[in-house]
Amino acid sequence: MSIYTLPPMAEQRLASLVTHGGADTLQLQRPQNSLSVLVIAEHEHDKLQLSIGIGGQHSTLTLQAGDRANTQHAADYIEALANGTAETALEPAVVKQSFTTGPDQSGEAADMVNHPPHYNGHPSGVECIEVTEQLPFNLGNAFKYVFRHRAKNGREDLHKARWYLAREQERSERSGISIGHLQAVHTLAERIAAHEPYPVGAALVAIAADEPAEALHWIEHLLAA
């Protein structure tokens, strides 16, 4: 069975919610259909409270305000709820015509949110966020999807990485990355690449080096395989 994922545009809207607060209805997608998810984000002192309504279920998620990984954490949790892989979702969510609330089930999937294995289980010992938090938004997302694609969504993640890299190339003004961050992420990316097949490692190193065209070359190579 194919799984629900948040497409790139939905992730950008989620990032806006995480940063600014508010409410929005996002669409999870899979080949057969789509699934609506209502997300309400509220900042309370040093906490970010997310209320998530999906497939007739209601859940809440509390994150540390200002954490640059919050969008990644929230997206992973929403996808896990939709696909029945979070402890709060007993079975995969189904498409329903109306939204109804249920009991609060917060806090039960903390490990999946804070330390999902597809981000911190790499044989290099490097956690994905160690690299992505030092990269601009588009490059960080592209790196994330290539990093996790073999452990999570396969070709779907590679297509998402390609989308973010193409978007980065289209930007009229690219601020680049500081020398210090470039050196740091290059070292980490090389450690990761040492445990990956060459095209995957080459794509990750190119993204970390702020070379989107080179990274796209290797992603196209992977998609053509």
Coordinates of N, CA and C in Angstrom, one line a residue:
M1 N 0.8 -1.2 0.0 CA 0.0 0.0 0.0 C 0.9 1.2 0.0
S2 N 0.6 2.2 -0.9 CA 1.4 3.5 -0.9 C 1.0 4.3 0.3
I3 N 1.9 5.2 0.7 CA 1.7 6.0 1.9 C 1.4 7.5 1.6
Y4 N 0.8 8.2 2.5 CA 0.6 9.6 2.4 C 1.9 10.3 2.7
T5 N 2.1 11.4 2.0 CA 3.3 12.3 2.2 C 2.8 13.7 2.0
L6 N 3.5 14.6 2.7 CA 3.3 16.1 2.5 C 4.1 16.5 1.3
P7 N 3.4 17.0 0.2 CA 4.2 17.6 -0.9 C 4.9 18.8 -0.5
P8 N 5.9 19.2 -1.3 CA 6.8 20.4 -1.0 C 6.0 21.7 -0.6
M9 N 5.0 22.0 -1.4 CA 4.2 23.2 -1.2 C 3.5 23.2 0.2
A10 N 3.0 22.0 0.6 CA 2.4 21.8 1.9 C 3.4 22.0 3.0
E11 N 4.6 21.5 2.7 CA 5.7 21.6 3.8 C 6.0 23.1 3.9
Q12 N 6.0 23.9 2.9 CA 6.3 25.3 3.0 C 5.2 26.0 3.8
R13 N 4.0 25.6 3.6 CA 2.9 26.2 4.4 C 3.0 25.8 5.9
L14 N 3.4 24.6 6.1 CA 3.6 24.1 7.4 C 4.7 24.9 8.1
A15 N 5.8 25.2 7.4 CA 6.9 25.9 7.9 C 6.4 27.3 8.3
S16 N 5.5 27.9 7.5 CA 5.0 29.2 7.9 C 4.2 29.2 9.2
L17 N 3.4 28.1 9.3 CA 2.6 27.9 10.6 C 3.6 27.8 11.8
V18 N 4.6 27.0 11.6 CA 5.5 26.7 12.7 C 6.2 28.0 13.1
T19 N 6.5 28.9 12.2 CA 7.2 30.1 12.5 C 6.3 31.2 13.0
H20 N 5.1 31.4 12.4 CA 4.3 32.5 12.7 C 3.0 32.2 13.4
G21 N 2.7 30.9 13.5 CA 1.4 30.5 14.2 C 0.3 30.6 13.2
G22 N -0.9 30.3 13.7 CA -2.1 30.4 12.9 C -2.7 29.0 12.6
A23 N -3.6 29.0 11.6 CA -4.3 27.7 11.2 C -4.3 27.6 9.7
D24 N -4.2 26.3 9.3 CA -4.2 26.1 7.8 C -4.7 24.6 7.6
T25 N -5.3 24.3 6.5 CA -5.6 23.0 6.1 C -4.6 22.6 5.0
L26 N -3.9 21.5 5.2 CA -2.9 21.0 4.3 C -3.4 19.7 3.6
Q27 N -2.8 19.4 2.5 CA -3.2 18.2 1.8 C -2.1 17.2 1.8
L28 N -2.3 16.0 2.4 CA -1.3 14.9 2.2 C -1.7 14.2 0.9
Q29 N -0.7 13.6 0.3 CA -1.0 13.0 -1.0 C -0.4 11.6 -1.1
R30 N -1.1 10.7 -1.8 CA -0.6 9.5 -2.3 C -1.2 9.2 -3.7
P31 N -0.7 8.3 -4.5 CA -1.2 8.2 -5.8 C -2.7 8.0 -6.0
Q32 N -3.4 7.3 -5.0 CA -4.8 7.0 -5.1 C -5.7 8.2 -4.8
N33 N -5.3 9.0 -3.8 CA -6.1 10.1 -3.3 C -5.3 11.1 -2.4
S34 N -6.0 12.0 -1.8 CA -5.4 13.0 -0.9 C -6.2 12.9 0.4
L35 N -5.6 13.5 1.4 CA -6.2 13.5 2.8 C -5.9 14.9 3.4
S36 N -7.0 15.5 3.9 CA -6.8 16.8 4.5 C -6.4 16.7 5.9
V37 N -5.6 17.7 6.4 CA -5.1 17.8 7.8 C -5.2 19.2 8.2
L38 N -5.9 19.4 9.3 CA -6.1 20.8 9.9 C -5.0 20.9 10.9
V39 N -4.2 22.0 10.8 CA -3.1 22.2 11.7 C -3.3 23.6 12.3
I40 N -3.3 23.7 13.6 CA -3.4 24.9 14.4 C -2.1 25.1 15.2
A41 N -1.4 26.2 15.0 CA -0.1 26.4 15.7 C -0.2 27.6 16.6
E42 N 0.2 27.4 17.8 CA 0.1 28.5 18.8 C 1.4 28.5 19.6
H43 N 2.0 29.7 19.7 CA 3.2 29.9 20.5 C 2.8 30.3 21.9
E44 N 3.3 29.5 22.9 CA 3.1 29.8 24.3 C 4.4 29.8 25.0
H45 N 4.9 31.1 25.3 CA 6.2 31.2 26.0 C 7.3 30.6 25.2
D46 N 7.9 29.5 25.7 CA 9.0 28.9 25.0 C 8.5 27.6 24.3
K47 N 7.2 27.4 24.2 CA 6.7 26.2 23.6 C 5.9 26.5 22.3
L48 N 5.9 25.5 21.4 CA 5.0 25.6 20.2 C 4.0 24.5 20.3
Q49 N 2.7 24.8 20.4 CA 1.7 23.9 20.5 C 1.0 23.7 19.2
L50 N 1.0 22.4 18.7 CA 0.3 22.1 17.4 C -0.9 21.2 17.7
S51 N -2.0 21.6 17.2 CA -3.2 20.8 17.3 C -3.5 20.3 15.9
I52 N -3.6 19.0 15.7 CA -3.6 18.3 14.4 C -4.9 17.5 14.3
G53 N -5.7 17.8 13.3 CA -6.9 17.1 13.1 C -6.8 16.4 11.7
I54 N -6.9 15.0 11.7 CA -6.6 14.3 10.5 C -7.4 13.0 10.5
G55 N -8.2 12.8 9.5 CA -8.9 11.5 9.3 C -9.8 11.2 10.5
G56 N -10.5 12.3 11.0 CA -11.4 12.1 12.2 C -10.7 11.9 13.5
Q57 N -9.3 12.0 13.5 CA -8.6 11.9 14.8 C -8.1 13.3 15.2
H58 N -7.9 13.5 16.5 CA -7.3 14.7 17.0 C -6.1 14.4 17.8
S59 N -5.0 15.1 17.6 CA -3.8 14.9 18.4 C -3.1 16.2 18.6
T60 N -2.3 16.3 19.6 CA -1.6 17.5 19.9 C -0.1 17.2 20.0
L61 N 0.7 18.2 19.6 CA 2.2 18.0 19.7 C 2.8 19.2 20.3
T62 N 3.7 19.1 21.2 CA 4.4 20.2 21.9 C 5.8 20.1 21.5
L63 N 6.3 21.3 21.0 CA 7.7 21.4 20.5 C 8.4 22.6 21.2
Q64 N 9.7 22.6 21.2 CA 10.4 23.7 21.8 C 10.4 24.9 20.8
A65 N 9.9 26.0 21.2 CA 9.8 27.1 20.2 C 11.2 27.5 19.8
G66 N 11.3 27.9 18.5 CA 12.6 28.4 18.0 C 13.5 27.3 17.5
D67 N 13.2 26.0 17.7 CA 14.0 24.9 17.2 C 13.9 24.9 15.7
R68 N 15.0 24.9 15.0 CA 15.0 24.9 13.5 C 14.6 23.6 12.9
A69 N 14.5 22.6 13.7 CA 14.0 21.3 13.2 C 12.5 21.1 13.4
N70 N 11.8 22.1 13.9 CA 10.4 22.0 14.2 C 9.5 21.6 13.0
T71 N 9.8 22.2 11.8 CA 9.0 21.9 10.6 C 9.2 20.4 10.3
Q72 N 10.5 19.9 10.3 CA 10.8 18.5 10.1 C 10.1 17.6 11.1
H73 N 10.1 18.0 12.4 CA 9.4 17.1 13.4 C 7.9 17.1 13.1
A74 N 7.3 18.3 12.8 CA 5.9 18.3 12.6 C 5.5 17.5 11.4
A75 N 6.2 17.7 10.3 CA 5.9 16.9 9.1 C 6.0 15.4 9.3
D76 N 7.0 15.0 10.0 CA 7.2 13.6 10.2 C 6.0 13.0 11.1
Y77 N 5.6 13.8 12.1 CA 4.5 13.4 12.9 C 3.2 13.3 12.2
I78 N 2.9 14.3 11.4 CA 1.7 14.3 10.6 C 1.6 13.1 9.6
E79 N 2.7 12.9 9.0 CA 2.8 11.7 8.0 C 2.6 10.4 8.8
A80 N 3.2 10.3 10.0 CA 3.1 9.1 10.8 C 1.6 8.9 11.2
L81 N 1.0 10.0 11.6 CA -0.5 9.9 12.0 C -1.3 9.4 10.8
A82 N -1.0 10.0 9.6 CA -1.8 9.6 8.4 C -1.6 8.2 8.0
N83 N -0.4 7.7 8.2 CA -0.1 6.3 7.8 C -0.2 5.3 8.9
G84 N -0.6 5.7 10.1 CA -0.8 4.7 11.1 C 0.4 4.2 11.8
T85 N 1.5 4.9 11.6 CA 2.8 4.5 12.2 C 3.2 5.2 13.5
A86 N 2.4 6.2 13.9 CA 2.6 6.8 15.2 C 1.8 6.0 16.2
E87 N 2.3 6.0 17.4 CA 1.6 5.3 18.5 C 0.2 5.8 18.7
T88 N -0.1 7.1 18.3 CA -1.4 7.7 18.5 C -2.4 7.3 17.5
A89 N -1.9 6.7 16.4 CA -2.8 6.3 15.3 C -2.8 4.8 15.2
L90 N -3.9 4.2 15.6 CA -4.1 2.8 15.7 C -4.1 2.1 14.4
E91 N -4.6 2.8 13.4 CA -4.7 2.2 12.0 C -4.6 3.4 11.1
P92 N -4.3 3.2 9.8 CA -4.2 4.3 8.9 C -5.4 5.1 8.8
A93 N -5.2 6.4 8.7 CA -6.3 7.4 8.6 C -7.0 7.2 7.3
V94 N -8.3 7.5 7.3 CA -9.1 7.3 6.1 C -9.7 8.7 5.7
V95 N -10.0 8.9 4.4 CA -10.6 10.1 4.0 C -12.1 10.2 4.5
K96 N -12.4 11.3 5.2 CA -13.7 11.5 5.7 C -14.2 12.9 5.2
Q97 N -15.6 13.0 5.2 CA -16.1 14.2 4.7 C -16.1 15.3 5.7
S98 N -16.1 15.0 7.0 CA -16.1 16.0 8.0 C -15.1 15.8 9.0
F99 N -14.7 16.8 9.7 CA -13.7 16.7 10.8 C -14.4 16.7 12.1
T100 N -14.0 15.7 13.0 CA -14.5 15.7 14.3 C -13.4 15.5 15.3
T101 N -13.5 16.1 16.5 CA -12.4 16.0 17.4 C -12.6 14.8 18.3
G102 N -11.5 14.3 18.8 CA -11.5 13.2 19.8 C -10.7 13.5 21.0
P103 N -10.3 12.5 21.8 CA -9.5 12.8 23.0 C -8.1 13.2 22.6
D104 N -7.6 14.1 23.5 CA -6.2 14.5 23.4 C -5.2 13.3 23.6
Q105 N -4.3 13.1 22.6 CA -3.4 12.0 22.7 C -2.0 12.5 22.6
S106 N -1.7 13.6 23.2 CA -0.3 14.2 23.1 C 0.7 13.4 23.8
G107 N 2.0 13.6 23.3 CA 3.1 13.1 24.0 C 3.5 11.6 23.8
E108 N 2.6 10.8 23.1 CA 2.8 9.4 23.1 C 3.8 9.0 22.0
A109 N 4.2 9.9 21.1 CA 5.1 9.6 20.0 C 6.3 10.4 20.1
A110 N 6.8 10.7 21.3 CA 7.9 11.6 21.5 C 9.2 11.1 20.8
D111 N 9.4 9.8 20.9 CA 10.6 9.2 20.3 C 10.6 9.4 18.7
M112 N 9.4 9.2 18.1 CA 9.3 9.3 16.7 C 9.5 10.8 16.3
V113 N 9.1 11.7 17.2 CA 9.3 13.1 16.9 C 10.7 13.6 17.1
N114 N 11.3 13.2 18.2 CA 12.6 13.7 18.6 C 13.8 13.0 17.9
H115 N 13.6 11.7 17.8 CA 14.7 10.8 17.3 C 14.2 9.8 16.3
P116 N 13.5 10.2 15.2 CA 13.1 9.1 14.2 C 14.3 8.4 13.6
P117 N 14.2 7.1 13.5 CA 15.3 6.3 13.0 C 15.8 6.7 11.6
H118 N 15.0 7.2 10.8 CA 15.4 7.5 9.4 C 16.3 8.8 9.4
Y119 N 16.4 9.5 10.5 CA 17.2 10.6 10.7 C 18.4 10.4 11.6
N120 N 18.3 9.6 12.6 CA 19.4 9.4 13.5 C 20.0 8.0 13.6
G121 N 19.6 7.2 12.6 CA 20.1 5.8 12.6 C 21.2 5.5 11.6
H122 N 21.8 6.6 11.0 CA 22.8 6.4 10.0 C 24.1 5.8 10.5
P123 N 24.7 4.9 9.8 CA 25.9 4.2 10.2 C 27.1 5.1 10.4
S124 N 27.0 6.3 9.9 CA 28.1 7.3 10.1 C 28.1 7.9 11.5
G125 N 26.9 7.8 12.2 CA 26.8 8.4 13.5 C 26.3 9.8 13.4
V126 N 26.2 10.4 12.2 CA 25.7 11.8 12.0 C 24.2 11.8 11.9
E127 N 23.6 12.7 12.7 CA 22.1 12.9 12.6 C 21.8 13.9 11.5
C128 N 20.8 13.7 10.8 CA 20.5 14.6 9.7 C 20.4 16.0 10.0
I129 N 19.8 16.3 11.2 CA 19.6 17.7 11.6 C 21.0 18.4 11.8
E130 N 22.0 17.7 12.1 CA 23.3 18.3 12.3 C 23.8 19.0 11.0
V131 N 23.3 18.6 9.9 CA 23.7 19.2 8.6 C 22.6 20.2 8.2
T132 N 21.3 19.8 8.2 CA 20.3 20.6 7.6 C 20.1 21.9 8.4
E133 N 20.4 21.9 9.7 CA 20.2 23.2 10.4 C 21.2 24.2 10.0
Q134 N 22.2 23.9 9.3 CA 23.3 24.8 8.9 C 23.1 25.2 7.4
L135 N 22.1 24.7 6.8 CA 21.9 25.0 5.4 C 20.7 25.9 5.2
P136 N 20.6 26.7 4.1 CA 19.4 27.4 3.8 C 18.2 26.5 3.6
F137 N 17.0 27.0 3.6 CA 15.7 26.2 3.6 C 15.7 25.2 2.5
N138 N 15.8 25.6 1.3 CA 15.7 24.7 0.1 C 16.8 23.6 0.2
L139 N 18.0 24.0 0.4 CA 19.1 23.0 0.4 C 18.9 22.1 1.6
G140 N 18.5 22.6 2.8 CA 18.3 21.7 3.9 C 17.2 20.7 3.7
N141 N 16.2 21.1 3.0 CA 15.1 20.1 2.7 C 15.6 19.1 1.6
A142 N 16.3 19.5 0.6 CA 16.9 18.6 -0.4 C 17.8 17.6 0.3
F143 N 18.6 18.1 1.2 CA 19.6 17.1 1.9 C 18.8 16.1 2.7
K144 N 17.8 16.6 3.4 CA 16.9 15.7 4.2 C 16.3 14.6 3.4
Y145 N 15.8 14.9 2.3 CA 15.1 13.9 1.5 C 16.0 12.9 0.9
V146 N 17.2 13.3 0.4 CA 18.2 12.4 -0.1 C 18.7 11.5 1.1
F147 N 19.0 12.1 2.2 CA 19.5 11.4 3.4 C 18.6 10.3 3.8
R148 N 17.3 10.5 3.8 CA 16.4 9.5 4.3 C 15.7 8.6 3.3
H149 N 16.0 8.8 2.0 CA 15.1 8.2 1.0 C 15.1 6.7 1.0
R150 N 16.3 6.1 1.3 CA 16.3 4.6 1.3 C 15.6 4.0 2.6
A151 N 15.5 4.8 3.6 CA 14.9 4.3 4.8 C 13.4 4.7 4.9
K152 N 12.9 5.6 4.0 CA 11.6 6.0 4.2 C 10.8 5.9 2.9
N153 N 10.8 6.9 2.0 CA 9.8 7.0 0.9 C 10.5 6.7 -0.5
G154 N 11.7 6.3 -0.5 CA 12.3 5.9 -1.8 C 12.3 7.0 -2.9
R155 N 11.8 6.7 -4.1 CA 11.8 7.6 -5.2 C 11.0 8.9 -4.9
E156 N 9.9 8.8 -4.1 CA 9.1 9.9 -3.7 C 10.0 11.0 -3.1
D157 N 10.9 10.6 -2.2 CA 11.8 11.5 -1.5 C 12.8 12.1 -2.5
L158 N 13.3 11.3 -3.4 CA 14.2 11.9 -4.4 C 13.5 12.9 -5.3
H159 N 12.3 12.7 -5.7 CA 11.5 13.7 -6.4 C 11.4 15.0 -5.6
K160 N 11.1 14.8 -4.3 CA 11.0 16.0 -3.5 C 12.3 16.8 -3.4
A161 N 13.4 16.0 -3.3 CA 14.8 16.7 -3.2 C 15.0 17.4 -4.5
R162 N 14.6 16.8 -5.7 CA 14.8 17.5 -7.0 C 14.0 18.8 -7.0
W163 N 12.8 18.7 -6.5 CA 11.9 19.9 -6.5 C 12.6 21.1 -5.7
Y164 N 13.1 20.8 -4.5 CA 13.7 21.8 -3.7 C 15.0 22.4 -4.4
L165 N 15.8 21.5 -5.0 CA 17.0 22.0 -5.7 C 16.7 22.8 -6.9
A166 N 15.7 22.5 -7.6 CA 15.2 23.3 -8.8 C 14.7 24.6 -8.3
R167 N 14.0 24.6 -7.2 CA 13.5 25.9 -6.6 C 14.7 26.8 -6.2
E168 N 15.7 26.2 -5.6 CA 16.9 26.9 -5.2 C 17.6 27.5 -6.4
Q169 N 17.7 26.8 -7.5 CA 18.3 27.4 -8.7 C 17.6 28.5 -9.3
E170 N 16.2 28.6 -9.1 CA 15.4 29.6 -9.6 C 15.4 30.9 -8.8
R171 N 16.0 30.9 -7.6 CA 16.0 32.1 -6.8 C 16.9 33.1 -7.5
S172 N 16.3 34.3 -7.6 CA 17.1 35.4 -8.3 C 18.2 35.9 -7.4
E173 N 18.1 35.8 -6.1 CA 19.2 36.3 -5.2 C 19.5 35.1 -4.2
R174 N 20.7 34.6 -4.3 CA 21.1 33.5 -3.4 C 22.2 34.0 -2.5
S175 N 21.9 34.0 -1.2 CA 22.8 34.6 -0.2 C 24.0 33.7 0.0
G176 N 23.9 32.4 -0.3 CA 25.0 31.5 -0.1 C 25.1 31.1 1.4
I177 N 26.2 30.4 1.7 CA 26.4 29.9 3.1 C 27.8 30.4 3.6
S178 N 27.8 30.7 4.8 CA 29.1 31.2 5.4 C 30.2 30.2 5.3
I179 N 31.4 30.6 5.2 CA 32.6 29.7 5.1 C 32.6 28.7 6.2
G180 N 32.3 29.2 7.5 CA 32.3 28.3 8.6 C 31.3 27.2 8.5
H181 N 30.1 27.5 8.1 CA 29.1 26.5 7.9 C 29.4 25.6 6.7
L182 N 30.0 26.1 5.7 CA 30.4 25.3 4.5 C 31.4 24.2 5.0
Q183 N 32.4 24.6 5.7 CA 33.4 23.7 6.2 C 32.8 22.7 7.1
A184 N 31.9 23.1 8.0 CA 31.3 22.1 9.0 C 30.4 21.1 8.3
V185 N 29.6 21.6 7.3 CA 28.6 20.6 6.7 C 29.4 19.7 5.7
H186 N 30.5 20.3 5.1 CA 31.3 19.4 4.2 C 31.9 18.3 4.9
T187 N 32.4 18.5 6.1 CA 33.0 17.5 6.9 C 32.0 16.4 7.3
L188 N 30.8 16.9 7.7 CA 29.7 15.9 8.1 C 29.2 15.1 6.9
A189 N 29.0 15.8 5.7 CA 28.5 15.2 4.5 C 29.5 14.1 4.0
E190 N 30.8 14.4 4.2 CA 31.8 13.4 3.7 C 31.7 12.1 4.6
R191 N 31.5 12.4 5.9 CA 31.3 11.2 6.8 C 30.1 10.4 6.5
I192 N 29.0 11.0 6.1 CA 27.8 10.3 5.7 C 28.1 9.6 4.4
A193 N 28.7 10.3 3.4 CA 28.9 9.7 2.1 C 29.8 8.5 2.1
A194 N 30.7 8.4 3.1 CA 31.5 7.2 3.2 C 30.7 5.9 3.4
H195 N 29.5 6.1 3.9 CA 28.6 4.9 4.1 C 27.5 4.7 3.1
E196 N 27.6 5.5 2.0 CA 26.5 5.5 1.0 C 27.1 5.0 -0.3
P197 N 26.2 4.5 -1.2 CA 26.6 4.2 -2.6 C 27.0 5.6 -3.2
Y198 N 27.9 5.5 -4.2 CA 28.5 6.7 -4.7 C 27.5 7.8 -5.2
P199 N 26.5 7.5 -6.0 CA 25.6 8.5 -6.4 C 24.9 9.2 -5.3
V200 N 24.5 8.5 -4.2 CA 23.8 9.1 -3.1 C 24.8 10.0 -2.3
G201 N 26.0 9.4 -2.0 CA 27.0 10.2 -1.3 C 27.4 11.5 -2.1
A202 N 27.5 11.3 -3.4 CA 27.9 12.5 -4.3 C 26.8 13.6 -4.2
A203 N 25.5 13.2 -4.2 CA 24.4 14.1 -4.2 C 24.5 14.9 -2.8
L204 N 24.7 14.1 -1.7 CA 24.7 14.7 -0.4 C 25.8 15.7 -0.3
V205 N 27.0 15.4 -0.8 CA 28.2 16.2 -0.7 C 27.9 17.5 -1.5
A206 N 27.3 17.3 -2.7 CA 27.1 18.5 -3.6 C 26.1 19.4 -2.9
I207 N 25.0 18.9 -2.3 CA 24.1 19.8 -1.6 C 24.8 20.5 -0.5
A208 N 25.6 19.8 0.3 CA 26.2 20.5 1.4 C 27.3 21.5 0.9
A209 N 27.7 21.4 -0.3 CA 28.7 22.3 -0.9 C 28.0 23.5 -1.6
D210 N 26.7 23.5 -1.5 CA 25.9 24.6 -2.2 C 26.1 24.5 -3.7
E211 N 26.0 23.3 -4.2 CA 26.2 23.1 -5.6 C 24.9 22.4 -6.1
P212 N 23.8 23.1 -6.2 CA 22.5 22.5 -6.6 C 22.5 21.8 -8.0
A213 N 23.2 22.4 -9.0 CA 23.2 21.8 -10.3 C 23.9 20.4 -10.2
E214 N 25.0 20.3 -9.5 CA 25.8 19.1 -9.4 C 24.9 18.0 -8.6
A215 N 24.2 18.5 -7.6 CA 23.3 17.6 -6.8 C 22.2 17.1 -7.7
L216 N 21.6 17.9 -8.5 CA 20.6 17.5 -9.5 C 21.1 16.5 -10.4
H217 N 22.3 16.6 -10.9 CA 22.9 15.6 -11.8 C 22.8 14.2 -11.2
W218 N 23.2 14.1 -9.9 CA 23.3 12.8 -9.3 C 21.9 12.3 -8.9
I219 N 21.0 13.2 -8.6 CA 19.6 12.8 -8.3 C 19.0 12.2 -9.5
E220 N 19.2 12.9 -10.7 CA 18.6 12.4 -11.9 C 19.2 11.0 -12.2
H221 N 20.5 10.8 -11.9 CA 21.1 9.5 -12.1 C 20.4 8.5 -11.2
L222 N 20.1 8.8 -10.0 CA 19.5 7.9 -9.1 C 18.0 7.6 -9.6
L223 N 17.3 8.6 -10.1 CA 16.0 8.4 -10.5 C 15.9 7.5 -11.8
A224 N 17.0 7.6 -12.6 CA 17.0 6.9 -13.9 C 17.4 5.4 -13.7
A225 N 17.9 5.1 -12.5 CA 18.4 3.7 -12.2 C 17.2 2.7 -12.1

